[in-house]
Amino acid sequence: MTYLLRIGGYRRLFTAFPTIRVLHLSTYRTCQNHLEFKAHNESLVDCVQKEQFAAAERLRVHLASAFAPIEPHPVYERAALAQIRRPGKQDLEAFLMWLHLVPDNENPSRVEKGPLTKTRNVLFRTGSPARNLLLITEFSLVCAAKGYGQLVWDDLVFLIGRFQHAQKAVDFFLAFESALLQYYAKYYPGQVEHIVNRQRHLLVMLCCDAGWLEEAVQVVKDSSAYRIKQAGERLIGLLRARGDVASVALVKKCLSKSTSDIDPGNGLQRKPSTVQLFSTSTESREVAHSFYSTRSIIEGSKTLRSRTWIASKLRQVKNLLSQRSLVHFRPPGSELHSIMAHYDACKGYRRGLITLQKRALSASDPCSYTWLCKEMFYLHESRKYADIVALFGLNFRTDFLPPKPWQTVRETAAPSEPSRIAHTVPTKLEILPADAWVVWNALVRLSVFTATPLPVLQTLHHSVVHYSSTLTDRQFRAYPTSYTTVFRSIIWAYGEIGEVDRAVATTRDVNLIGKLHPSNVGLLDELAAVHARSSNVAAATRLLTSLEEIGPRLATYGVMMDAYLHAGLADEALQLERRMKQKCAYVPGVNWRMDATLSKLAALRAEEDALDPELP
């Protein structure tokens, strides 16, 4: 017996078996509803693909009101973006509803170039993300619940840390952790314990980096059941440096319940681009710097990343160069100097970087500019100033530099690695004022080695003052180093050629051109080092006393001890070490520069003890 049924606009032929004489009405309705819902889902996907977003929104609302199931599809991300791209008419509720229709991630460690990547780029990397914190936080929670937490983690930490109140930021990260755990409990229940320990560890570390020590103590107090010993020990070091004995005791009590430490592992791990959100104290800045300084990699004071990590970063750079999309403000472009440092430190095949450099310089002007600026910064950290001058002269316009000193220094300095200047850009680039400091600094450092250092240095000094006086404060301090480093180099250079009075006068130049800033105290540190290197102990001590009245800083003692050792004044360096330990609470292991200096002093003390064992 044959029945001809019309279902959903299509004619279907059903042949009944002899034992089945009746097609039940309930079965018919179920089949009809299933086919109708399937057709509606196909229509919804088709509307979104054709960018008929208004029709798609009406159909979605209709299906939702009928409690009809909507099958997840990656294309629904486009519909979600359409809800927030209308100026003044952003629909947060519809945006989130469409996002929930994007499929969950099957592999949480692979997120780039997949679903939600375009939305991440629109929200975090275009316009003004700080104005869309509500939108960004809601989007991030959806990402965490769907297994795309790693996609937004780096950008999220930086943004929330800078533009959100401390307690609100901590509450959000706890909500992010909860959403992430829901995903892992659903798909990877065996990893839930590891994930919760890792996220709580990261939260404490981030609070330490941001200077939110009170919030970090509260997080540790609420996390006594988790394995966060390493993060807790770092918090204890910062609290001791601040003199907060009660909080130290509380954290120790909470950590006593933590039986083992945790390795952040893969996934949402802490990367160099997210370490230092901002610092409210000298101690927290030095802690972050000690772990992620490019110079510490170069000088061997930091444990290197694995070769696998370095290779993966180089592949990312290569792919971005092929796409002509390497930029300086997001990874891996933002950490390119660190990648170069790791590559050289692990004795990588030098030709590999040269090949990438050739590709970068021939890709496009933005890619070439990003590569050259990062390479010059890496050379600055490596103290290869002649290479900076050679690389800059071949690839950038030099009309803003004083011609005679530029020519003199360029003729005097010979690059240590000629392979770096084997490739050049087709057309010379114009360097931005915020990046030009590295060239000024290299010229000042090299001027000491010219035949007539004083005239060359004076000309450069006056040119730097004039050039930097026209810059905005943001350009003057575009990086933690920037033009303050140039003035420190000028003070150093005057000290090297014996012009101490000119070095003293230079410390006032930054204030005279209207660039008042707390970081200018670093110029006085350099001046104290100049006095120490010239064996003028009385002047160095007077300046140190005045700096201690402002507030004792480890950086001051560190540069002065290095200067005394450079001048062969070991006794003065040892006395300064004792003075530092009386004035500052120093935690060994968090400042690699200070650790290196104190190691030298310990070696000197051991030599003295060996020569005269009767000394106390």
Coordinates of C-alpha atoms in Angstrom, one line a residue:
M1 CA 0.0 0.0 0.0
T2 CA 1.4 3.4 -1.0
Y3 CA 0.8 6.7 0.7
L4 CA 1.7 10.0 -0.9
L5 CA 2.3 12.6 1.7
R6 CA 3.0 16.3 1.2
I7 CA 5.4 17.4 3.9
G8 CA 7.2 20.8 4.1
G9 CA 6.5 21.6 0.4
Y10 CA 8.1 18.4 -0.8
R11 CA 6.4 15.2 -2.1
R12 CA 7.7 12.1 -0.4
L13 CA 6.8 8.6 -1.4
F14 CA 6.4 6.1 1.5
T15 CA 5.8 2.4 0.8
A16 CA 4.1 0.8 3.7
F17 CA 5.0 -2.7 4.8
P18 CA 2.2 -5.2 4.9
T19 CA 2.2 -5.3 8.6
I20 CA 1.9 -1.5 8.9
R21 CA -1.5 -0.4 7.7
V22 CA -1.8 3.0 9.4
L23 CA 0.6 5.8 9.6
H24 CA 0.0 7.3 13.1
L25 CA -0.8 11.0 13.3
S26 CA 1.8 11.6 16.0
T27 CA 4.5 10.0 13.8
Y28 CA 3.5 12.2 10.9
R29 CA 3.6 15.3 13.0
T30 CA 7.0 14.5 14.4
C31 CA 8.4 13.9 11.0
Q32 CA 6.7 17.0 9.7
N33 CA 8.2 19.2 12.5
H34 CA 11.6 17.7 12.0
L35 CA 11.7 18.5 8.3
E36 CA 10.3 22.0 8.9
F37 CA 12.9 22.8 11.5
K38 CA 15.6 21.4 9.2
A39 CA 14.3 23.6 6.4
H40 CA 14.2 26.6 8.8
N41 CA 17.8 26.0 9.9
E42 CA 18.9 25.9 6.3
S43 CA 17.0 29.1 5.6
L44 CA 18.6 30.8 8.6
V45 CA 22.1 29.8 7.5
D46 CA 21.3 30.9 3.9
C47 CA 20.1 34.4 5.1
V48 CA 23.3 34.9 7.1
Q49 CA 25.5 33.8 4.2
K50 CA 23.7 36.3 1.9
E51 CA 24.1 39.0 4.6
Q52 CA 20.4 39.4 5.0
F53 CA 20.8 40.0 8.7
A54 CA 17.4 41.6 9.4
A55 CA 15.6 38.6 7.9
A56 CA 17.9 36.2 9.8
E57 CA 17.2 38.0 13.0
R58 CA 13.4 37.8 12.5
L59 CA 13.7 34.1 11.7
R60 CA 15.8 33.5 14.7
V61 CA 13.3 35.2 17.0
H62 CA 10.5 33.2 15.4
L63 CA 12.3 29.9 16.0
A64 CA 13.2 30.9 19.5
S65 CA 9.5 31.8 20.3
A66 CA 8.4 28.4 18.9
F67 CA 11.1 26.6 21.1
A68 CA 12.5 25.2 17.9
P69 CA 16.1 23.9 18.0
I70 CA 18.7 25.8 16.0
E71 CA 21.7 23.8 15.0
P72 CA 25.1 25.5 15.8
H73 CA 26.9 26.9 12.7
P74 CA 30.2 28.9 12.4
V75 CA 28.5 31.4 10.0
Y76 CA 26.4 32.8 12.8
E77 CA 29.4 34.8 14.0
R78 CA 28.8 37.1 11.0
A79 CA 25.2 37.7 12.3
A80 CA 26.6 38.5 15.7
L81 CA 29.0 41.0 14.3
A82 CA 26.2 42.7 12.4
Q83 CA 24.4 43.4 15.7
I84 CA 27.3 45.6 17.0
R85 CA 28.5 47.3 13.8
R86 CA 25.6 49.7 13.7
P87 CA 26.8 53.0 15.3
G88 CA 24.5 53.8 18.2
K89 CA 22.3 50.8 17.6
Q90 CA 24.3 48.0 19.1
D91 CA 22.1 45.1 20.4
L92 CA 24.0 43.3 23.1
E93 CA 21.3 40.7 23.7
A94 CA 21.0 39.8 20.0
F95 CA 24.8 39.8 19.8
L96 CA 25.1 37.3 22.6
M97 CA 22.3 35.1 21.3
W98 CA 24.0 34.7 17.9
L99 CA 27.3 34.0 19.6
H100 CA 25.7 31.2 21.5
L101 CA 24.8 29.6 18.2
V102 CA 28.5 29.2 17.2
P103 CA 29.7 25.6 17.7
D104 CA 31.8 24.7 20.8
N105 CA 35.5 24.2 20.2
E106 CA 36.6 20.6 20.0
N107 CA 40.3 21.4 20.7
P108 CA 40.7 24.3 23.3
S109 CA 44.4 24.6 22.5
R110 CA 43.7 25.5 18.8
V111 CA 41.7 28.7 18.5
E112 CA 43.4 31.0 16.0
K113 CA 41.8 31.5 12.6
G114 CA 38.7 29.6 13.8
P115 CA 35.3 30.8 14.9
L116 CA 35.2 34.0 16.9
T117 CA 38.6 35.1 15.7
K118 CA 37.1 37.9 13.6
T119 CA 34.9 39.1 16.5
R120 CA 38.0 39.1 18.7
N121 CA 39.9 41.3 16.2
V122 CA 37.0 43.7 15.9
L123 CA 36.5 44.2 19.6
F124 CA 40.1 44.2 20.9
R125 CA 42.1 45.4 17.9
T126 CA 40.0 48.1 16.3
G127 CA 38.6 51.4 17.5
S128 CA 38.7 52.1 21.2
P129 CA 38.3 48.8 23.2
A130 CA 38.3 50.7 26.5
R131 CA 34.9 52.1 25.6
N132 CA 33.4 48.7 25.0
L133 CA 34.3 46.9 28.2
L134 CA 30.8 45.6 28.8
L135 CA 30.6 44.2 25.3
I136 CA 34.1 42.7 25.5
T137 CA 33.6 41.1 28.9
E138 CA 30.4 39.4 27.8
F139 CA 32.0 38.2 24.6
S140 CA 35.0 36.8 26.6
L141 CA 32.7 34.9 28.9
V142 CA 31.0 33.3 25.9
C143 CA 34.5 32.4 24.5
A144 CA 35.4 30.7 27.8
A145 CA 32.2 28.8 27.9
K146 CA 32.7 27.5 24.3
G147 CA 36.4 26.6 24.7
Y148 CA 37.8 29.7 23.0
G149 CA 39.3 31.2 26.2
Q150 CA 42.8 31.2 24.9
L151 CA 41.7 33.3 21.9
V152 CA 41.0 36.3 24.1
W153 CA 43.2 35.8 27.1
D154 CA 46.2 38.0 26.2
D155 CA 44.2 40.9 25.0
L156 CA 41.7 40.5 27.9
V157 CA 44.4 40.6 30.6
F158 CA 46.0 43.7 29.2
L159 CA 42.7 45.6 28.7
I160 CA 40.9 44.7 31.9
G161 CA 44.1 45.3 33.9
R162 CA 44.5 48.9 32.6
F163 CA 40.9 50.1 32.4
Q164 CA 39.0 48.3 35.1
H165 CA 38.9 48.7 38.9
A166 CA 40.9 46.1 40.8
Q167 CA 38.0 44.4 42.5
K168 CA 35.8 44.4 39.4
A169 CA 38.7 42.9 37.4
V170 CA 39.2 40.1 40.0
D171 CA 35.4 39.4 40.0
F172 CA 35.4 39.2 36.2
F173 CA 38.4 36.8 36.1
L174 CA 36.7 34.6 38.6
A175 CA 33.6 34.6 36.3
F176 CA 35.8 33.8 33.4
E177 CA 37.3 30.9 35.3
S178 CA 33.8 29.6 36.1
A179 CA 32.8 29.7 32.5
L180 CA 35.9 27.9 31.5
L181 CA 35.3 25.2 34.0
Q182 CA 31.8 24.6 32.7
Y183 CA 33.3 23.9 29.3
Y184 CA 36.0 21.5 30.6
A185 CA 33.5 19.7 32.9
K186 CA 31.4 19.0 29.8
Y187 CA 34.1 17.9 27.3
Y188 CA 37.2 17.2 29.3
P189 CA 36.2 16.3 32.9
G190 CA 39.6 14.8 33.7
Q191 CA 41.3 18.2 33.3
V192 CA 39.0 20.2 35.5
E193 CA 41.3 20.1 38.5
H194 CA 44.3 21.1 36.5
I195 CA 42.4 24.0 34.9
V196 CA 41.0 25.4 38.1
N197 CA 44.5 25.3 39.7
R198 CA 46.1 27.0 36.7
Q199 CA 43.5 29.7 36.4
R200 CA 43.8 30.6 40.1
H201 CA 47.5 30.6 39.8
L202 CA 47.4 33.0 36.9
L203 CA 44.9 35.3 38.7
V204 CA 47.3 35.7 41.7
M205 CA 50.2 36.3 39.4
L206 CA 48.3 38.9 37.4
C207 CA 47.3 40.7 40.6
C208 CA 50.9 40.8 41.6
D209 CA 51.9 42.3 38.2
A210 CA 49.2 44.9 38.4
G211 CA 50.1 45.9 42.0
W212 CA 46.7 44.7 43.4
L213 CA 48.3 43.1 46.5
E214 CA 45.2 43.4 48.7
E215 CA 43.1 41.7 46.1
A216 CA 45.8 39.1 45.6
V217 CA 45.8 38.3 49.3
Q218 CA 42.0 37.9 49.2
V219 CA 42.2 35.5 46.2
V220 CA 44.9 33.4 48.0
K221 CA 42.7 33.4 51.1
D222 CA 39.8 32.0 49.0
S223 CA 42.0 29.6 47.2
S224 CA 43.6 27.6 50.1
A225 CA 42.3 24.4 48.5
Y226 CA 44.2 25.0 45.3
R227 CA 47.8 24.5 44.3
I228 CA 49.1 28.0 44.0
K229 CA 52.3 27.8 46.0
Q230 CA 54.5 29.5 43.4
A231 CA 52.2 32.5 42.9
G232 CA 51.8 32.7 46.7
E233 CA 55.5 32.8 47.2
R234 CA 55.8 35.7 44.8
L235 CA 53.1 37.5 46.6
I236 CA 54.9 37.0 49.9
G237 CA 58.0 38.6 48.4
L238 CA 56.1 41.7 47.3
L239 CA 54.3 42.0 50.6
R240 CA 57.6 41.7 52.5
A241 CA 59.1 44.5 50.3
R242 CA 56.2 46.6 51.3
G243 CA 56.5 45.7 55.0
D244 CA 53.0 44.2 55.3
V245 CA 53.8 41.6 58.0
A246 CA 50.2 40.7 58.8
S247 CA 49.4 39.9 55.1
V248 CA 52.5 37.8 54.9
A249 CA 51.4 35.7 57.8
L250 CA 47.9 35.3 56.4
V251 CA 49.2 34.2 53.0
K252 CA 51.7 31.7 54.6
K253 CA 48.8 30.2 56.6
C254 CA 46.7 29.7 53.4
L255 CA 49.7 28.3 51.5
S256 CA 50.3 25.7 54.2
K257 CA 47.3 23.9 52.9
S258 CA 48.7 23.9 49.4
T259 CA 50.7 20.7 49.1
S260 CA 52.3 21.2 45.7
D261 CA 53.0 23.7 43.1
I262 CA 51.4 24.0 39.6
D263 CA 52.9 24.3 36.2
P264 CA 50.8 26.7 34.2
G265 CA 51.2 24.3 31.3
N266 CA 49.7 24.8 27.9
G267 CA 46.6 26.7 27.0
L268 CA 46.0 29.9 28.9
Q269 CA 49.6 30.3 30.0
R270 CA 51.3 33.5 31.0
K271 CA 53.2 35.0 28.0
P272 CA 55.6 37.9 27.8
S273 CA 53.0 40.2 26.2
T274 CA 50.7 39.9 29.2
V275 CA 53.1 40.0 32.1
Q276 CA 53.4 43.6 33.1
L277 CA 50.0 45.3 33.0
F278 CA 51.1 48.3 34.8
S279 CA 53.0 48.7 38.1
T280 CA 52.2 50.9 41.0
S281 CA 55.5 50.2 42.8
T282 CA 59.2 49.8 42.1
E283 CA 59.2 46.3 43.5
S284 CA 56.5 45.0 41.1
R285 CA 58.2 46.6 38.1
E286 CA 61.4 45.0 39.0
V287 CA 59.8 41.6 39.5
A288 CA 58.1 41.7 36.1
H289 CA 61.3 43.0 34.5
S290 CA 63.4 40.3 36.0
F291 CA 61.4 37.5 34.4
Y292 CA 60.8 39.0 31.0
S293 CA 63.7 41.3 30.2
T294 CA 65.2 40.8 26.7
R295 CA 68.6 41.8 28.1
S296 CA 68.3 39.1 30.7
I297 CA 67.9 36.5 27.9
I298 CA 70.9 37.9 26.1
E299 CA 73.1 37.9 29.2
G300 CA 72.0 34.4 30.2
S301 CA 70.2 35.4 33.4
K302 CA 66.8 33.9 32.3
T303 CA 65.8 30.3 31.5
L304 CA 65.3 30.1 27.7
R305 CA 62.1 28.9 26.1
S306 CA 62.1 25.6 24.4
R307 CA 63.2 25.3 20.8
T308 CA 59.7 24.2 19.9
W309 CA 58.3 27.5 21.2
I310 CA 60.9 29.5 19.3
A311 CA 60.2 27.5 16.1
S312 CA 56.5 28.0 16.4
K313 CA 57.0 31.8 16.9
L314 CA 59.2 32.0 13.8
R315 CA 56.6 30.1 11.8
Q316 CA 54.0 32.6 12.9
V317 CA 56.2 35.5 11.8
K318 CA 56.8 33.8 8.5
N319 CA 53.1 33.3 7.9
L320 CA 52.3 36.9 8.8
L321 CA 55.0 38.1 6.5
S322 CA 53.5 36.1 3.7
Q323 CA 50.2 37.7 4.4
R324 CA 51.8 41.1 4.8
S325 CA 50.1 41.6 8.2
L326 CA 53.0 41.7 10.7
V327 CA 52.3 44.6 13.0
H328 CA 54.1 45.8 16.1
F329 CA 51.2 46.1 18.5
R330 CA 50.2 42.4 18.7
P331 CA 52.0 39.1 18.9
P332 CA 54.2 37.9 17.5
G333 CA 55.3 41.3 16.2
S334 CA 55.1 42.9 19.6
E335 CA 57.6 40.3 21.0
L336 CA 59.8 40.0 17.9
H337 CA 62.8 41.3 19.8
S338 CA 62.4 38.7 22.4
I339 CA 62.1 36.0 19.7
M340 CA 65.4 37.2 18.2
A341 CA 67.0 37.1 21.6
H342 CA 65.8 33.5 22.3
Y343 CA 66.9 32.4 18.8
D344 CA 70.4 33.8 19.1
A345 CA 70.7 32.5 22.7
C346 CA 69.8 29.0 21.7
K347 CA 72.5 29.1 19.0
G348 CA 70.0 29.0 16.2
Y349 CA 71.0 28.8 12.6
R350 CA 71.9 32.4 11.9
R351 CA 70.8 32.2 8.3
G352 CA 67.2 31.6 9.4
L353 CA 66.8 35.1 10.8
I354 CA 68.5 36.6 7.8
T355 CA 66.1 34.9 5.5
L356 CA 63.2 36.2 7.5
Q357 CA 64.7 39.7 7.4
K358 CA 65.0 39.5 3.7
R359 CA 61.3 38.5 3.4
A360 CA 60.2 41.2 5.9
L361 CA 62.1 44.0 4.1
S362 CA 60.5 43.0 0.7
A363 CA 57.0 42.4 2.1
S364 CA 55.4 45.9 2.6
D365 CA 56.3 49.1 4.3
P366 CA 54.4 48.3 7.6
C367 CA 56.1 44.8 7.8
S368 CA 59.5 46.3 7.0
Y369 CA 59.0 49.0 9.6
T370 CA 57.9 46.6 12.3
W371 CA 60.8 44.3 11.7
L372 CA 63.5 47.0 11.5
C373 CA 62.3 48.7 14.7
K374 CA 62.2 45.5 16.6
E375 CA 65.6 44.4 15.3
M376 CA 67.1 47.8 16.3
F377 CA 65.6 47.4 19.8
Y378 CA 67.1 44.0 20.1
L379 CA 70.5 45.4 19.0
H380 CA 70.0 48.1 21.6
E381 CA 69.5 45.5 24.3
S382 CA 72.5 43.6 23.0
R383 CA 74.6 46.9 23.1
K384 CA 75.5 46.6 19.4
Y385 CA 75.2 50.3 18.7
A386 CA 77.3 50.2 15.5
D387 CA 74.9 47.7 14.0
I388 CA 72.0 50.0 14.8
V389 CA 73.6 52.9 13.0
A390 CA 74.4 50.7 10.0
L391 CA 71.0 49.2 9.8
F392 CA 69.3 52.6 10.2
G393 CA 71.4 54.4 7.6
L394 CA 70.5 51.9 4.9
N395 CA 66.8 51.7 5.5
F396 CA 65.6 55.0 6.9
R397 CA 65.8 58.7 6.0
T398 CA 68.3 60.6 8.1
D399 CA 67.3 64.2 7.4
F400 CA 66.3 64.8 11.1
L401 CA 69.8 64.0 12.4
P402 CA 72.7 66.5 12.5
P403 CA 74.7 65.7 9.4
K404 CA 78.2 66.1 10.7
P405 CA 78.0 64.0 13.8
W406 CA 76.0 61.4 11.9
Q407 CA 78.7 61.1 9.2
T408 CA 81.5 61.1 11.8
V409 CA 79.9 58.3 13.9
R410 CA 78.9 56.3 10.9
E411 CA 82.5 56.4 9.5
T412 CA 83.9 55.4 12.9
A413 CA 81.6 52.6 13.8
A414 CA 81.9 49.3 12.0
P415 CA 79.0 46.8 12.4
S416 CA 79.9 43.6 14.1
E417 CA 77.5 41.5 11.9
P418 CA 77.7 42.6 8.2
S419 CA 75.0 40.0 7.4
R420 CA 72.5 42.3 9.0
I421 CA 73.0 44.9 6.3
A422 CA 72.9 42.5 3.4
H423 CA 69.3 43.4 2.6
T424 CA 67.6 46.7 2.5
V425 CA 64.1 48.1 1.8
P426 CA 63.3 49.2 -1.8
T427 CA 62.5 52.7 -0.7
K428 CA 63.8 54.3 2.5
L429 CA 61.3 54.6 5.3
E430 CA 60.5 57.5 7.6
I431 CA 61.0 56.6 11.3
L432 CA 58.3 57.8 13.8
P433 CA 59.5 60.1 16.6
A434 CA 58.4 57.6 19.2
D435 CA 60.9 55.1 17.7
A436 CA 63.7 57.4 16.8
W437 CA 65.1 57.4 20.4
V438 CA 67.0 54.1 19.7
V439 CA 69.0 55.8 16.9
W440 CA 69.8 58.9 19.0
N441 CA 70.9 56.6 21.9
A442 CA 73.2 54.6 19.6
L443 CA 74.8 57.8 18.2
V444 CA 75.4 59.2 21.7
R445 CA 77.0 55.9 22.9
L446 CA 79.3 55.7 19.8
S447 CA 80.3 59.4 20.0
V448 CA 82.7 58.6 22.8
F449 CA 84.8 56.5 20.4
T450 CA 85.3 59.2 17.8
A451 CA 88.5 61.2 17.3
T452 CA 86.9 64.4 18.8
P453 CA 84.3 63.1 21.2
L454 CA 83.4 66.4 23.0
P455 CA 82.3 68.4 19.9
V456 CA 80.4 65.5 18.5
L457 CA 78.7 64.8 21.8
Q458 CA 77.8 68.4 22.4
T459 CA 76.2 68.7 18.9
L460 CA 74.2 65.5 19.5
H461 CA 73.2 66.7 23.0
H462 CA 71.8 70.0 21.7
S463 CA 70.1 68.2 18.8
V464 CA 68.4 65.7 21.1
V465 CA 67.2 68.5 23.4
H466 CA 65.7 70.4 20.4
Y467 CA 64.2 67.3 18.8
S468 CA 62.7 65.9 22.0
S469 CA 61.3 69.3 23.1
T470 CA 58.9 69.2 20.1
L471 CA 57.5 65.7 21.1
T472 CA 54.4 65.0 23.1
D473 CA 54.7 63.3 26.4
R474 CA 53.3 60.1 24.8
Q475 CA 56.0 60.2 22.1
F476 CA 58.7 61.0 24.6
R477 CA 57.8 58.0 26.7
A478 CA 56.4 55.6 24.1
Y479 CA 58.3 52.8 25.8
P480 CA 59.5 52.2 29.3
T481 CA 63.0 53.3 28.0
S482 CA 62.5 55.8 25.2
Y483 CA 64.1 59.3 25.4
T484 CA 64.9 59.1 29.1
T485 CA 67.4 56.4 28.1
V486 CA 69.0 58.9 25.6
F487 CA 69.5 61.5 28.3
R488 CA 71.0 58.8 30.6
S489 CA 73.4 57.9 27.8
I490 CA 74.4 61.5 27.4
I491 CA 75.2 61.7 31.1
W492 CA 77.2 58.4 30.8
A493 CA 79.1 59.8 27.8
Y494 CA 80.1 63.0 29.5
G495 CA 81.3 61.0 32.4
E496 CA 83.3 58.7 30.2
I497 CA 85.2 61.6 28.6
G498 CA 85.7 63.3 32.0
E499 CA 83.2 66.1 31.6
V500 CA 81.4 65.6 35.0
D501 CA 80.1 69.2 35.2
R502 CA 78.3 68.8 31.8
A503 CA 76.9 65.5 33.1
V504 CA 75.4 67.3 36.1
A505 CA 73.9 70.0 33.9
T506 CA 72.3 67.4 31.6
T507 CA 70.2 66.0 34.5
R508 CA 68.2 69.3 34.4
D509 CA 67.6 69.3 30.7
V510 CA 64.5 67.0 30.8
N511 CA 62.8 69.2 33.2
L512 CA 63.8 72.4 31.3
I513 CA 62.0 71.1 28.2
G514 CA 58.8 70.4 30.1
K515 CA 59.1 66.6 30.5
L516 CA 58.6 66.3 34.2
H517 CA 58.0 62.7 35.2
P518 CA 58.8 60.4 38.2
S519 CA 61.0 58.3 35.9
N520 CA 63.4 61.2 35.6
V521 CA 65.0 60.1 38.9
G522 CA 66.8 57.5 36.7
L523 CA 69.0 60.4 35.5
L524 CA 70.2 61.0 39.0
D525 CA 71.0 57.3 39.3
E526 CA 73.2 57.6 36.3
L527 CA 74.8 60.7 37.6
A528 CA 75.6 58.9 40.9
A529 CA 77.2 56.1 38.8
V530 CA 79.3 58.7 37.0
H531 CA 80.6 60.1 40.3
A532 CA 81.3 56.5 41.5
R533 CA 83.2 55.5 38.3
S534 CA 85.3 58.7 38.5
S535 CA 86.2 57.6 42.1
N536 CA 84.5 60.7 43.5
V537 CA 83.1 58.9 46.6
A538 CA 82.1 62.0 48.5
A539 CA 79.9 63.4 45.6
A540 CA 78.4 60.0 45.0
T541 CA 77.5 59.6 48.7
R542 CA 75.9 63.0 48.9
L543 CA 73.8 62.3 45.8
L544 CA 72.8 58.9 47.3
T545 CA 71.7 60.6 50.5
S546 CA 69.5 63.0 48.6
L547 CA 68.0 60.1 46.6
E548 CA 67.3 58.2 49.8
E549 CA 65.3 61.2 51.1
I550 CA 63.1 60.9 48.0
G551 CA 62.8 57.2 48.7
P552 CA 65.4 54.4 48.6
R553 CA 65.4 52.4 45.4
L554 CA 67.1 49.2 44.5
A555 CA 68.0 50.6 41.1
T556 CA 70.1 53.4 42.6
Y557 CA 72.2 51.0 44.8
G558 CA 72.6 48.6 41.9
V559 CA 74.1 51.0 39.4
M560 CA 76.3 52.5 42.1
M561 CA 77.7 49.2 43.2
D562 CA 78.4 48.3 39.6
A563 CA 80.1 51.6 39.1
Y564 CA 82.3 51.1 42.2
L565 CA 83.3 47.7 41.0
H566 CA 84.1 49.1 37.6
A567 CA 86.4 51.7 39.3
G568 CA 88.0 49.0 41.4
L569 CA 86.5 50.3 44.7
A570 CA 85.5 47.0 46.2
D571 CA 85.4 48.3 49.8
E572 CA 83.0 51.1 48.8
A573 CA 80.8 48.6 46.9
L574 CA 80.6 46.3 50.0
Q575 CA 79.7 49.2 52.3
L576 CA 77.0 50.2 49.8
E577 CA 75.6 46.7 49.9
R578 CA 75.3 46.8 53.7
R579 CA 73.6 50.2 53.4
M580 CA 71.2 48.9 50.8
K581 CA 70.1 46.0 53.0
Q582 CA 69.4 48.4 55.9
K583 CA 67.3 50.7 53.7
C584 CA 65.5 48.3 51.4
A585 CA 63.8 45.0 51.7
Y586 CA 65.5 43.0 49.0
V587 CA 64.1 39.6 48.0
P588 CA 66.7 37.4 46.2
G589 CA 65.7 35.9 43.0
V590 CA 63.4 38.6 41.7
N591 CA 65.9 41.0 40.2
W592 CA 68.4 39.4 38.0
R593 CA 70.6 42.6 37.7
M594 CA 70.9 42.9 41.5
D595 CA 71.5 39.2 41.9
A596 CA 74.4 39.4 39.4
T597 CA 75.9 42.4 41.3
L598 CA 75.6 40.7 44.7
S599 CA 77.1 37.6 43.3
K600 CA 80.2 39.6 42.3
L601 CA 80.4 41.1 45.8
A602 CA 80.0 37.7 47.4
A603 CA 82.9 36.4 45.2
L604 CA 85.0 39.4 46.4
R605 CA 84.1 38.7 50.0
A606 CA 85.0 35.0 49.6
E607 CA 88.4 36.0 48.1
E608 CA 89.1 38.4 51.1
D609 CA 88.1 35.6 53.5
A610 CA 90.5 33.2 51.8
L611 CA 93.4 35.7 51.9
D612 CA 92.8 36.6 55.6
P613 CA 90.8 33.9 57.4
E614 CA 91.1 35.8 60.7
L615 CA 88.8 38.6 59.5
P616 CA 85.3 38.4 61.0

